Amino acid sequence: MSNPGAQKDKPARDCDGCTLCCKVMGVAELEKKPGAWCPHCVIAKGCTIYETRPSDCRTFHCAFIRNPALDETWRPSNSRLVLAEDGAARRMTVHVDLSRPDAWKREPFYSTFRKWASDIVPNGMQLLIRLGERTIVMLPDREVDLGIVAEGESIAIDRQYTPQGLRYEPRKIPRPAPA
């Protein structure tokens, strides 16, 4: 798959009992931190406040649901990974189930993430691995653990030209104020 974030306008399939996004992702409206089950989630069933759920939950569809090129291996309930694309931020985030913190390092995931990073980072995009509130930046040649990226921070990836060639260096920066 050349574009990890390639998504269709409509979901290609349904959640089919998967509720992992309700655990691994944060929901600001509910003051729910990433890594903890949402109190409104019935695991493997769904949301008890479905009709009035927060807007972030209403609009979210993971990459597995939206992209038919991802096979069943990538279903979050199987992989323990939720892939979320943020086109506006030019970022793909892999939210990892904290009960399986090494899930992103297993195959076929790790080599696929490495390939995606090689494809997208040179084009100014980011591939982030989130373990709860901790953020790891996946680069073409390595990973960099940035720790917790605070609410008022963002991530920049600088290009450094070295005698060995181009090297990417991620760093935390203050998030610009809204215009």
PDB file of N, CA and C in Angstrom, residues 64-147:
ATOM      1  N   PHE A  64      -8.418   1.143   9.051  1.00  0.00           N
ATOM      2  CA  PHE A  64      -8.868  -0.202   8.690  1.00  0.00           C
ATOM      3  C   PHE A  64     -10.303  -0.164   8.165  1.00  0.00           C
ATOM      4  N   ILE A  65     -11.152   0.597   8.807  1.00  0.00           N
ATOM      5  CA  ILE A  65     -12.556   0.706   8.395  1.00  0.00           C
ATOM      6  C   ILE A  65     -12.674   1.407   7.045  1.00  0.00           C
ATOM      7  N   ARG A  66     -11.848   2.408   6.823  1.00  0.00           N
ATOM      8  CA  ARG A  66     -11.955   3.247   5.623  1.00  0.00           C
ATOM      9  C   ARG A  66     -11.183   2.718   4.424  1.00  0.00           C
ATOM     10  N   ASN A  67     -10.163   1.904   4.667  1.00  0.00           N
ATOM     11  CA  ASN A  67      -9.279   1.518   3.571  1.00  0.00           C
ATOM     12  C   ASN A  67      -9.342   0.014   3.310  1.00  0.00           C
ATOM     13  N   PRO A  68     -10.016  -0.402   2.240  1.00  0.00           N
ATOM     14  CA  PRO A  68     -10.150  -1.834   1.957  1.00  0.00           C
ATOM     15  C   PRO A  68      -8.832  -2.529   1.614  1.00  0.00           C
ATOM     16  N   ALA A  69      -7.767  -1.779   1.355  1.00  0.00           N
ATOM     17  CA  ALA A  69      -6.466  -2.401   1.062  1.00  0.00           C
ATOM     18  C   ALA A  69      -5.843  -3.040   2.301  1.00  0.00           C
ATOM     19  N   LEU A  70      -6.309  -2.658   3.489  1.00  0.00           N
ATOM     20  CA  LEU A  70      -5.803  -3.259   4.729  1.00  0.00           C
ATOM     21  C   LEU A  70      -6.592  -4.536   5.004  1.00  0.00           C
ATOM     22  N   ASP A  71      -5.888  -5.669   5.121  1.00  0.00           N
ATOM     23  CA  ASP A  71      -6.579  -6.939   5.345  1.00  0.00           C
ATOM     24  C   ASP A  71      -6.902  -7.136   6.831  1.00  0.00           C
ATOM     25  N   GLU A  72      -7.516  -8.271   7.141  1.00  0.00           N
ATOM     26  CA  GLU A  72      -7.978  -8.562   8.508  1.00  0.00           C
ATOM     27  C   GLU A  72      -6.860  -8.530   9.546  1.00  0.00           C
ATOM     28  N   THR A  73      -5.627  -8.722   9.114  1.00  0.00           N
ATOM     29  CA  THR A  73      -4.495  -8.632  10.040  1.00  0.00           C
ATOM     30  C   THR A  73      -4.481  -7.267  10.718  1.00  0.00           C
ATOM     31  N   TRP A  74      -4.937  -6.239   9.998  1.00  0.00           N
ATOM     32  CA  TRP A  74      -4.896  -4.855  10.478  1.00  0.00           C
ATOM     33  C   TRP A  74      -6.122  -4.459  11.297  1.00  0.00           C
ATOM     34  N   ARG A  75      -7.146  -5.332  11.359  1.00  0.00           N
ATOM     35  CA  ARG A  75      -8.326  -4.998  12.173  1.00  0.00           C
ATOM     36  C   ARG A  75      -7.824  -4.713  13.592  1.00  0.00           C
ATOM     37  N   PRO A  76      -8.203  -3.580  14.175  1.00  0.00           N
ATOM     38  CA  PRO A  76      -7.671  -3.219  15.496  1.00  0.00           C
ATOM     39  C   PRO A  76      -7.845  -4.296  16.565  1.00  0.00           C
ATOM     40  N   SER A  77      -8.964  -5.005  16.553  1.00  0.00           N
ATOM     41  CA  SER A  77      -9.158  -6.055  17.559  1.00  0.00           C
ATOM     42  C   SER A  77      -8.181  -7.212  17.360  1.00  0.00           C
ATOM     43  N   ASN A  78      -7.615  -7.360  16.168  1.00  0.00           N
ATOM     44  CA  ASN A  78      -6.587  -8.373  15.902  1.00  0.00           C
ATOM     45  C   ASN A  78      -5.184  -7.822  16.134  1.00  0.00           C
ATOM     46  N   SER A  79      -4.910  -6.652  15.575  1.00  0.00           N
ATOM     47  CA  SER A  79      -3.551  -6.084  15.596  1.00  0.00           C
ATOM     48  C   SER A  79      -3.206  -5.383  16.902  1.00  0.00           C
ATOM     49  N   ARG A  80      -4.224  -4.929  17.635  1.00  0.00           N
ATOM     50  CA  ARG A  80      -4.079  -4.114  18.853  1.00  0.00           C
ATOM     51  C   ARG A  80      -3.537  -2.728  18.501  1.00  0.00           C
ATOM     52  N   LEU A  81      -3.821  -2.285  17.266  1.00  0.00           N
ATOM     53  CA  LEU A  81      -3.386  -0.991  16.752  1.00  0.00           C
ATOM     54  C   LEU A  81      -4.575  -0.294  16.104  1.00  0.00           C
ATOM     55  N   VAL A  82      -4.729   0.999  16.370  1.00  0.00           N
ATOM     56  CA  VAL A  82      -5.739   1.809  15.691  1.00  0.00           C
ATOM     57  C   VAL A  82      -4.999   2.852  14.869  1.00  0.00           C
ATOM     58  N   LEU A  83      -5.186   2.804  13.558  1.00  0.00           N
ATOM     59  CA  LEU A  83      -4.530   3.753  12.659  1.00  0.00           C
ATOM     60  C   LEU A  83      -5.472   4.914  12.389  1.00  0.00           C
ATOM     61  N   ALA A  84      -4.983   6.122  12.660  1.00  0.00           N
ATOM     62  CA  ALA A  84      -5.799   7.325  12.486  1.00  0.00           C
ATOM     63  C   ALA A  84      -5.066   8.320  11.604  1.00  0.00           C
ATOM     64  N   GLU A  85      -5.717   8.716  10.517  1.00  0.00           N
ATOM     65  CA  GLU A  85      -5.126   9.704   9.623  1.00  0.00           C
ATOM     66  C   GLU A  85      -5.670  11.084   9.958  1.00  0.00           C
ATOM     67  N   ASP A  86      -4.780  12.061   9.980  1.00  0.00           N
ATOM     68  CA  ASP A  86      -5.166  13.461  10.131  1.00  0.00           C
ATOM     69  C   ASP A  86      -4.590  14.194   8.927  1.00  0.00           C
ATOM     70  N   GLY A  87      -5.394  14.290   7.880  1.00  0.00           N
ATOM     71  CA  GLY A  87      -4.941  14.899   6.636  1.00  0.00           C
ATOM     72  C   GLY A  87      -4.545  16.351   6.795  1.00  0.00           C
ATOM     73  N   ALA A  88      -5.284  17.085   7.632  1.00  0.00           N
ATOM     74  CA  ALA A  88      -4.975  18.505   7.837  1.00  0.00           C
ATOM     75  C   ALA A  88      -3.596  18.678   8.459  1.00  0.00           C
ATOM     76  N   ALA A  89      -3.242  17.782   9.366  1.00  0.00           N
ATOM     77  CA  ALA A  89      -1.934  17.860  10.032  1.00  0.00           C
ATOM     78  C   ALA A  89      -0.865  17.089   9.261  1.00  0.00           C
ATOM     79  N   ARG A  90      -1.271  16.413   8.182  1.00  0.00           N
ATOM     80  CA  ARG A  90      -0.339  15.606   7.376  1.00  0.00           C
ATOM     81  C   ARG A  90       0.358  14.560   8.256  1.00  0.00           C
ATOM     82  N   ARG A  91      -0.502  13.785   8.935  1.00  0.00           N
ATOM     83  CA  ARG A  91       0.025  12.854   9.929  1.00  0.00           C
ATOM     84  C   ARG A  91      -0.811  11.576   9.960  1.00  0.00           C
ATOM     85  N   MET A  92      -0.113  10.450  10.132  1.00  0.00           N
ATOM     86  CA  MET A  92      -0.749   9.175  10.439  1.00  0.00           C
ATOM     87  C   MET A  92      -0.297   8.809  11.846  1.00  0.00           C
ATOM     88  N   THR A  93      -1.267   8.524  12.714  1.00  0.00           N
ATOM     89  CA  THR A  93      -0.946   8.143  14.087  1.00  0.00           C
ATOM     90  C   THR A  93      -1.383   6.707  14.314  1.00  0.00           C
ATOM     91  N   VAL A  94      -0.479   5.913  14.867  1.00  0.00           N
ATOM     92  CA  VAL A  94      -0.758   4.527  15.225  1.00  0.00           C
ATOM     93  C   VAL A  94      -0.945   4.508  16.739  1.00  0.00           C
ATOM     94  N   HIS A  95      -2.187   4.308  17.175  1.00  0.00           N
ATOM     95  CA  HIS A  95      -2.497   4.239  18.608  1.00  0.00           C
ATOM     96  C   HIS A  95      -2.369   2.778  19.035  1.00  0.00           C
ATOM     97  N   VAL A  96      -1.498   2.523  19.999  1.00  0.00           N
ATOM     98  CA  VAL A  96      -1.168   1.160  20.415  1.00  0.00           C
ATOM     99  C   VAL A  96      -1.900   0.820  21.714  1.00  0.00           C
ATOM    100  N   ASP A  97      -2.473  -0.371  21.767  1.00  0.00           N
ATOM    101  CA  ASP A  97      -3.114  -0.869  22.979  1.00  0.00           C
ATOM    102  C   ASP A  97      -2.032  -1.074  24.042  1.00  0.00           C
ATOM    103  N   LEU A  98      -2.159  -0.391  25.168  1.00  0.00           N
ATOM    104  CA  LEU A  98      -1.143  -0.475  26.223  1.00  0.00           C
ATOM    105  C   LEU A  98      -1.041  -1.866  26.842  1.00  0.00           C
ATOM    106  N   SER A  99      -2.049  -2.706  26.653  1.00  0.00           N
ATOM    107  CA  SER A  99      -1.934  -4.078  27.157  1.00  0.00           C
ATOM    108  C   SER A  99      -1.026  -4.918  26.248  1.00  0.00           C
ATOM    109  N   ARG A 100      -0.701  -4.385  25.058  1.00  0.00           N
ATOM    110  CA  ARG A 100       0.250  -5.020  24.137  1.00  0.00           C
ATOM    111  C   ARG A 100       1.175  -3.947  23.563  1.00  0.00           C
ATOM    112  N   PRO A 101       2.007  -3.344  24.406  1.00  0.00           N
ATOM    113  CA  PRO A 101       2.806  -2.193  23.971  1.00  0.00           C
ATOM    114  C   PRO A 101       3.800  -2.487  22.852  1.00  0.00           C
ATOM    115  N   ASP A 102       4.100  -3.764  22.621  1.00  0.00           N
ATOM    116  CA  ASP A 102       5.025  -4.110  21.538  1.00  0.00           C
ATOM    117  C   ASP A 102       4.303  -4.459  20.238  1.00  0.00           C
ATOM    118  N   ALA A 103       2.987  -4.309  20.189  1.00  0.00           N
ATOM    119  CA  ALA A 103       2.216  -4.705  19.004  1.00  0.00           C
ATOM    120  C   ALA A 103       2.726  -4.030  17.734  1.00  0.00           C
ATOM    121  N   TRP A 104       3.129  -2.785  17.823  1.00  0.00           N
ATOM    122  CA  TRP A 104       3.596  -2.055  16.637  1.00  0.00           C
ATOM    123  C   TRP A 104       4.943  -2.559  16.131  1.00  0.00           C
ATOM    124  N   LYS A 105       5.672  -3.292  16.972  1.00  0.00           N
ATOM    125  CA  LYS A 105       6.986  -3.819  16.585  1.00  0.00           C
ATOM    126  C   LYS A 105       6.900  -5.219  15.977  1.00  0.00           C
ATOM    127  N   ARG A 106       5.713  -5.806  16.004  1.00  0.00           N
ATOM    128  CA  ARG A 106       5.534  -7.138  15.419  1.00  0.00           C
ATOM    129  C   ARG A 106       5.360  -7.022  13.905  1.00  0.00           C
ATOM    130  N   GLU A 107       5.629  -8.116  13.229  1.00  0.00           N
ATOM    131  CA  GLU A 107       5.411  -8.167  11.776  1.00  0.00           C
ATOM    132  C   GLU A 107       3.985  -8.643  11.501  1.00  0.00           C
ATOM    133  N   PRO A 108       3.384  -8.154  10.441  1.00  0.00           N
ATOM    134  CA  PRO A 108       3.947  -7.359   9.353  1.00  0.00           C
ATOM    135  C   PRO A 108       3.947  -5.853   9.620  1.00  0.00           C
ATOM    136  N   PHE A 109       3.577  -5.464  10.826  1.00  0.00           N
ATOM    137  CA  PHE A 109       3.365  -4.041  11.111  1.00  0.00           C
ATOM    138  C   PHE A 109       4.651  -3.224  11.063  1.00  0.00           C
ATOM    139  N   TYR A 110       5.675  -3.676  11.782  1.00  0.00           N
ATOM    140  CA  TYR A 110       6.893  -2.872  11.892  1.00  0.00           C
ATOM    141  C   TYR A 110       7.512  -2.563  10.527  1.00  0.00           C
ATOM    142  N   SER A 111       7.690  -3.575   9.698  1.00  0.00           N
ATOM    143  CA  SER A 111       8.310  -3.323   8.387  1.00  0.00           C
ATOM    144  C   SER A 111       7.405  -2.464   7.507  1.00  0.00           C
ATOM    145  N   THR A 112       6.091  -2.600   7.669  1.00  0.00           N
ATOM    146  CA  THR A 112       5.162  -1.749   6.917  1.00  0.00           C
ATOM    147  C   THR A 112       5.268  -0.306   7.388  1.00  0.00           C
ATOM    148  N   PHE A 113       5.333  -0.099   8.704  1.00  0.00           N
ATOM    149  CA  PHE A 113       5.488   1.272   9.218  1.00  0.00           C
ATOM    150  C   PHE A 113       6.803   1.884   8.746  1.00  0.00           C
ATOM    151  N   ARG A 114       7.850   1.095   8.736  1.00  0.00           N
ATOM    152  CA  ARG A 114       9.147   1.589   8.270  1.00  0.00           C
ATOM    153  C   ARG A 114       9.037   2.019   6.798  1.00  0.00           C
ATOM    154  N   LYS A 115       8.359   1.208   5.984  1.00  0.00           N
ATOM    155  CA  LYS A 115       8.170   1.556   4.562  1.00  0.00           C
ATOM    156  C   LYS A 115       7.337   2.820   4.437  1.00  0.00           C
ATOM    157  N   TRP A 116       6.226   2.889   5.185  1.00  0.00           N
ATOM    158  CA  TRP A 116       5.388   4.087   5.123  1.00  0.00           C
ATOM    159  C   TRP A 116       6.195   5.322   5.500  1.00  0.00           C
ATOM    160  N   ALA A 117       7.004   5.214   6.556  1.00  0.00           N
ATOM    161  CA  ALA A 117       7.831   6.362   6.973  1.00  0.00           C
ATOM    162  C   ALA A 117       8.781   6.762   5.852  1.00  0.00           C
ATOM    163  N   SER A 118       9.367   5.785   5.185  1.00  0.00           N
ATOM    164  CA  SER A 118      10.274   6.082   4.064  1.00  0.00           C
ATOM    165  C   SER A 118       9.545   6.784   2.924  1.00  0.00           C
ATOM    166  N   ASP A 119       8.264   6.458   2.752  1.00  0.00           N
ATOM    167  CA  ASP A 119       7.465   7.063   1.683  1.00  0.00           C
ATOM    168  C   ASP A 119       6.950   8.455   2.044  1.00  0.00           C
ATOM    169  N   ILE A 120       6.533   8.646   3.296  1.00  0.00           N
ATOM    170  CA  ILE A 120       5.823   9.891   3.620  1.00  0.00           C
ATOM    171  C   ILE A 120       6.672  10.969   4.285  1.00  0.00           C
ATOM    172  N   VAL A 121       7.651  10.596   5.107  1.00  0.00           N
ATOM    173  CA  VAL A 121       8.454  11.606   5.818  1.00  0.00           C
ATOM    174  C   VAL A 121       9.173  12.539   4.845  1.00  0.00           C
ATOM    175  N   PRO A 122       9.778  12.039   3.761  1.00  0.00           N
ATOM    176  CA  PRO A 122      10.423  12.962   2.817  1.00  0.00           C
ATOM    177  C   PRO A 122       9.440  13.953   2.173  1.00  0.00           C
ATOM    178  N   ASN A 123       8.147  13.637   2.218  1.00  0.00           N
ATOM    179  CA  ASN A 123       7.120  14.514   1.657  1.00  0.00           C
ATOM    180  C   ASN A 123       6.484  15.423   2.706  1.00  0.00           C
ATOM    181  N   GLY A 124       7.126  15.529   3.868  1.00  0.00           N
ATOM    182  CA  GLY A 124       6.642  16.440   4.898  1.00  0.00           C
ATOM    183  C   GLY A 124       5.541  15.895   5.783  1.00  0.00           C
ATOM    184  N   MET A 125       5.270  14.599   5.695  1.00  0.00           N
ATOM    185  CA  MET A 125       4.254  14.000   6.557  1.00  0.00           C
ATOM    186  C   MET A 125       4.922  13.335   7.758  1.00  0.00           C
ATOM    187  N   GLN A 126       4.103  12.948   8.729  1.00  0.00           N
ATOM    188  CA  GLN A 126       4.612  12.322   9.949  1.00  0.00           C
ATOM    189  C   GLN A 126       3.926  10.984  10.180  1.00  0.00           C
ATOM    190  N   LEU A 127       4.675  10.047  10.737  1.00  0.00           N
ATOM    191  CA  LEU A 127       4.131   8.777  11.198  1.00  0.00           C
ATOM    192  C   LEU A 127       4.468   8.681  12.676  1.00  0.00           C
ATOM    193  N   LEU A 128       3.419   8.746  13.506  1.00  0.00           N
ATOM    194  CA  LEU A 128       3.596   8.756  14.955  1.00  0.00           C
ATOM    195  C   LEU A 128       3.062   7.467  15.552  1.00  0.00           C
ATOM    196  N   ILE A 129       3.761   6.960  16.548  1.00  0.00           N
ATOM    197  CA  ILE A 129       3.322   5.809  17.327  1.00  0.00           C
ATOM    198  C   ILE A 129       2.939   6.354  18.693  1.00  0.00           C
ATOM    199  N   ARG A 130       1.681   6.138  19.106  1.00  0.00           N
ATOM    200  CA  ARG A 130       1.222   6.634  20.403  1.00  0.00           C
ATOM    201  C   ARG A 130       0.988   5.460  21.337  1.00  0.00           C
ATOM    202  N   LEU A 131       1.659   5.500  22.466  1.00  0.00           N
ATOM    203  CA  LEU A 131       1.461   4.526  23.537  1.00  0.00           C
ATOM    204  C   LEU A 131       0.914   5.319  24.713  1.00  0.00           C
ATOM    205  N   GLY A 132      -0.403   5.367  24.841  1.00  0.00           N
ATOM    206  CA  GLY A 132      -1.014   6.240  25.832  1.00  0.00           C
ATOM    207  C   GLY A 132      -0.697   7.677  25.471  1.00  0.00           C
ATOM    208  N   GLU A 133      -0.061   8.391  26.386  1.00  0.00           N
ATOM    209  CA  GLU A 133       0.283   9.790  26.129  1.00  0.00           C
ATOM    210  C   GLU A 133       1.696   9.952  25.561  1.00  0.00           C
ATOM    211  N   ARG A 134       2.420   8.866  25.462  1.00  0.00           N
ATOM    212  CA  ARG A 134       3.794   8.892  24.943  1.00  0.00           C
ATOM    213  C   ARG A 134       3.787   8.842  23.411  1.00  0.00           C
ATOM    214  N   THR A 135       4.662   9.620  22.785  1.00  0.00           N
ATOM    215  CA  THR A 135       4.724   9.684  21.324  1.00  0.00           C
ATOM    216  C   THR A 135       6.109   9.300  20.822  1.00  0.00           C
ATOM    217  N   ILE A 136       6.128   8.377  19.878  1.00  0.00           N
ATOM    218  CA  ILE A 136       7.353   7.958  19.199  1.00  0.00           C
ATOM    219  C   ILE A 136       7.204   8.362  17.735  1.00  0.00           C
ATOM    220  N   VAL A 137       8.212   9.027  17.198  1.00  0.00           N
ATOM    221  CA  VAL A 137       8.196   9.412  15.789  1.00  0.00           C
ATOM    222  C   VAL A 137       8.923   8.331  14.997  1.00  0.00           C
ATOM    223  N   MET A 138       8.230   7.766  14.005  1.00  0.00           N
ATOM    224  CA  MET A 138       8.829   6.752  13.134  1.00  0.00           C
ATOM    225  C   MET A 138       9.450   7.476  11.947  1.00  0.00           C
ATOM    226  N   LEU A 139      10.737   7.268  11.776  1.00  0.00           N
ATOM    227  CA  LEU A 139      11.494   7.869  10.680  1.00  0.00           C
ATOM    228  C   LEU A 139      11.946   6.759   9.734  1.00  0.00           C
ATOM    229  N   PRO A 140      12.430   7.095   8.546  1.00  0.00           N
ATOM    230  CA  PRO A 140      12.863   6.048   7.619  1.00  0.00           C
ATOM    231  C   PRO A 140      13.960   5.142   8.176  1.00  0.00           C
ATOM    232  N   ASP A 141      14.814   5.668   9.070  1.00  0.00           N
ATOM    233  CA  ASP A 141      15.960   4.887   9.552  1.00  0.00           C
ATOM    234  C   ASP A 141      15.936   4.555  11.037  1.00  0.00           C
ATOM    235  N   ARG A 142      14.965   5.094  11.775  1.00  0.00           N
ATOM    236  CA  ARG A 142      14.940   4.860  13.219  1.00  0.00           C
ATOM    237  C   ARG A 142      13.650   5.422  13.812  1.00  0.00           C
ATOM    238  N   GLU A 143      13.495   5.200  15.124  1.00  0.00           N
ATOM    239  CA  GLU A 143      12.396   5.808  15.865  1.00  0.00           C
ATOM    240  C   GLU A 143      12.991   6.751  16.900  1.00  0.00           C
ATOM    241  N   VAL A 144      12.263   7.820  17.206  1.00  0.00           N
ATOM    242  CA  VAL A 144      12.689   8.765  18.237  1.00  0.00           C
ATOM    243  C   VAL A 144      11.537   8.924  19.223  1.00  0.00           C
ATOM    244  N   ASP A 145      11.790   8.595  20.482  1.00  0.00           N
ATOM    245  CA  ASP A 145      10.789   8.707  21.539  1.00  0.00           C
ATOM    246  C   ASP A 145      10.806  10.136  22.068  1.00  0.00           C
ATOM    247  N   LEU A 146       9.727  10.871  21.828  1.00  0.00           N
ATOM    248  CA  LEU A 146       9.625  12.254  22.302  1.00  0.00           C
ATOM    249  C   LEU A 146       8.955  12.345  23.671  1.00  0.00           C
ATOM    250  N   GLY A 147       8.553  11.211  24.225  1.00  0.00           N
ATOM    251  CA  GLY A 147       7.871  11.237  25.513  1.00  0.00           C
ATOM    252  C   GLY A 147       6.472  11.811  25.352  1.00  0.00           C
TER     253      GLY A 147
END
